[in-house]
Structures are given as C-alpha cells and as structure tokens.
mmCIF file of C-alpha atoms in Angstrom:
data_model
loop_
_atom_site.group_PDB
_atom_site.id
_atom_site.type_symbol
_atom_site.label_atom_id
_atom_site.label_comp_id
_atom_site.label_asym_id
_atom_site.label_seq_id
_atom_site.Cartn_x
_atom_site.Cartn_y
_atom_site.Cartn_z
ATOM 1 C CA GLN L 1 29.967 10.743 205.898
ATOM 2 C CA SER L 2 30.064 12.336 202.489
ATOM 3 C CA THR L 3 27.805 12.486 199.223
ATOM 4 C CA LYS L 4 29.236 11.470 195.600
ATOM 5 C CA ILE L 5 27.595 14.257 192.974
ATOM 6 C CA ILE L 6 27.022 12.703 189.579
ATOM 7 C CA VAL L 7 27.377 15.511 187.038
ATOM 8 C CA GLY L 8 27.232 14.572 183.565
ATOM 9 C CA THR L 9 24.882 14.803 180.302
ATOM 10 C CA GLU L 10 22.070 11.840 179.226
ATOM 11 C CA ASN L 11 23.880 10.971 175.847
ATOM 12 C CA GLU L 12 27.089 10.310 178.894
ATOM 13 C CA ILE L 13 25.188 8.668 181.335
ATOM 14 C CA LYS L 14 23.681 6.189 178.676
ATOM 15 C CA SER L 15 26.781 5.228 177.258
ATOM 16 C CA LYS L 16 28.246 4.039 180.666
ATOM 17 C CA THR L 17 24.993 2.614 181.792
ATOM 18 C CA LEU L 18 24.343 -0.753 181.020
ATOM 19 C CA GLN L 19 21.667 -1.159 178.607
ATOM 20 C CA GLY L 20 18.786 -2.106 180.404
ATOM 21 C CA GLN L 21 19.991 -0.636 183.342
ATOM 22 C CA THR L 22 18.468 3.078 184.427
ATOM 23 C CA PHE L 23 20.041 5.810 186.469
ATOM 24 C CA LEU L 24 19.141 8.864 186.982
ATOM 25 C CA GLY L 25 15.626 8.622 185.152
ATOM 26 C CA VAL L 26 18.196 7.740 181.468
ATOM 27 C CA THR L 27 17.854 3.715 180.075
ATOM 28 C CA GLY L 28 21.642 2.875 179.385
ATOM 29 C CA THR L 29 22.865 1.746 176.570
ATOM 30 C CA ALA L 30 26.382 -0.269 176.971
ATOM 31 C CA THR L 31 27.141 -3.525 176.599
ATOM 32 C CA SER L 32 29.513 -5.778 177.999
ATOM 33 C CA ASP L 33 28.695 -8.385 175.869
ATOM 34 C CA ALA L 34 30.574 -7.626 172.847
ATOM 35 C CA THR L 35 32.975 -10.065 170.569
ATOM 36 C CA ALA L 36 34.118 -7.944 167.768
ATOM 37 C CA GLY L 37 37.572 -7.102 167.495
ATOM 38 C CA ALA L 38 39.850 -4.981 165.484
ATOM 39 C CA GLY L 39 39.415 -7.010 162.509
ATOM 40 C CA ASP L 40 35.892 -6.868 162.015
ATOM 41 C CA ILE L 41 35.242 -3.788 161.578
ATOM 42 C CA LEU L 42 36.188 -1.522 158.921
ATOM 43 C CA THR L 43 39.292 0.831 158.826
ATOM 44 C CA GLY L 44 38.386 3.955 159.371
ATOM 45 C CA LYS L 45 35.485 3.038 162.074
ATOM 46 C CA THR L 46 35.306 3.214 165.480
ATOM 47 C CA ALA L 47 33.205 0.575 168.201
ATOM 48 C CA TYR L 48 32.605 0.026 171.259
ATOM 49 C CA VAL L 49 33.130 -3.976 172.573
ATOM 50 C CA LYS L 50 33.961 -4.400 175.703
ATOM 51 C CA GLY L 51 33.526 -1.054 177.607
ATOM 52 C CA ALA L 52 36.867 0.023 175.257
ATOM 53 C CA LYS L 53 36.020 2.374 172.167
ATOM 54 C CA VAL L 54 38.460 0.290 169.400
ATOM 55 C CA SER L 55 39.291 1.387 165.552
ATOM 56 C CA GLY L 56 38.504 -0.865 162.226
ATOM 57 C CA SER L 57 41.254 -2.054 160.638
ATOM 58 C CA MET L 58 39.567 -4.208 158.345
ATOM 59 C CA ALA L 59 40.365 -2.902 154.665
ATOM 60 C CA ASN L 60 36.887 -2.812 152.079
ATOM 61 C CA ARG L 61 37.660 -4.086 148.612
ATOM 62 C CA GLY L 62 34.522 -3.161 146.672
ATOM 63 C CA SER L 63 33.599 -4.597 144.320
ATOM 64 C CA PRO L 64 35.423 -6.128 141.904
ATOM 65 C CA ASN L 65 35.017 -6.932 138.163
ATOM 66 C CA VAL L 66 38.076 -8.953 137.625
ATOM 67 C CA THR L 67 37.250 -11.039 133.359
ATOM 68 C CA LEU L 68 40.374 -14.272 133.513
ATOM 69 C CA ASN L 69 42.619 -15.427 130.935
ATOM 70 C CA ALA L 70 42.591 -19.662 130.375
ATOM 71 C CA GLY L 71 45.368 -20.018 132.818
ATOM 72 C CA LYS L 72 45.129 -17.216 134.768
ATOM 73 C CA SER L 73 44.440 -16.630 138.776
ATOM 74 C CA TYR L 74 42.830 -13.817 141.196
ATOM 75 C CA THR L 75 43.344 -14.155 144.982
ATOM 76 C CA ILE L 76 40.625 -12.745 147.087
ATOM 77 C CA GLN L 77 43.017 -10.835 149.653
ATOM 78 C CA LYS L 78 40.854 -10.678 153.373
ATOM 79 C CA GLY L 79 38.298 -7.524 153.471
ATOM 80 C CA TYR L 80 35.111 -6.638 153.073
ATOM 81 C CA TYR L 81 33.528 -6.848 149.605
ATOM 82 C CA ASP L 82 30.179 -5.337 148.503
ATOM 83 C CA GLY L 83 29.661 -7.185 145.302
ATOM 84 C CA GLY L 84 31.834 -7.850 141.939
ATOM 85 C CA CYS L 85 32.236 -10.754 140.017
ATOM 86 C CA ILE L 86 35.178 -13.301 138.621
ATOM 87 C CA THR L 87 34.324 -14.343 135.327
ATOM 88 C CA ALA L 88 36.224 -17.321 133.045
ATOM 89 C CA LYS L 89 37.221 -16.093 129.806
ATOM 90 C CA ASN L 90 38.202 -19.037 127.072
ATOM 91 C CA PRO L 91 38.631 -21.823 129.067
ATOM 92 C CA ILE L 92 40.653 -24.639 129.317
ATOM 93 C CA ARG L 93 38.799 -27.155 126.666
ATOM 94 C CA ARG L 94 40.170 -30.719 126.676
ATOM 95 C CA GLU L 95 40.048 -32.225 123.261
ATOM 96 C CA CYS L 96 41.088 -35.342 121.542
ATOM 97 C CA GLY L 97 41.340 -36.948 117.999
ATOM 98 C CA ILE L 98 39.781 -39.925 118.552
ATOM 99 C CA LEU L 99 35.905 -40.297 119.299
ATOM 100 C CA CYS L 100 34.327 -43.647 121.773
#
C-alpha cells in the first residue's frame, strides 16, 4: 500500500478545495457554480469559472458625454459604462401656421 503526500502552500490548498470544505485544516475557496464568460469580465481582468482561469474580453467604455444636434444619433457599443450623459441639443420642432 502506498501513501500520497500532498505538498502545497495554504493558498494553493484553498484554491483547489471547494468553498465550505476543509482539507488539512484549511477551508477552501474554490467554486464550481460560476457562470461568467470572457464577455462578462472586463478586458485586463481575470476570474476563475468552474475551476478554469478566464481572461476578460468586455471593453471598458468609461463615461461618454455626448451632445447630439437635431437629426444625429449615437450608437451605444457593447461593453461596460460607469456613467456618462447623452444630451439632445436643438430638438426638432413641428410647427404649423394654423392654430386650431
């Protein structure tokens, strides 16, 4: 019969042991129920999803401040926004010379 020896730092054991479980006196932090994908995580950030490291691909669009003149449009691109303001300047008016 053989004996298996486990060697690792406390953080390594935490990250490999499921959350709420204890192994060698260390409570695990790993989860297996995450549902995020690369598009749900900001570019330049990483996360662990179902035990696999995922690199984000969601663009950070910041806080756009846009003023639109009459008849113009602004396309809101896919990504993360942390605020901003879109203002309509000179709205179109419908006027007629006959009052009823």
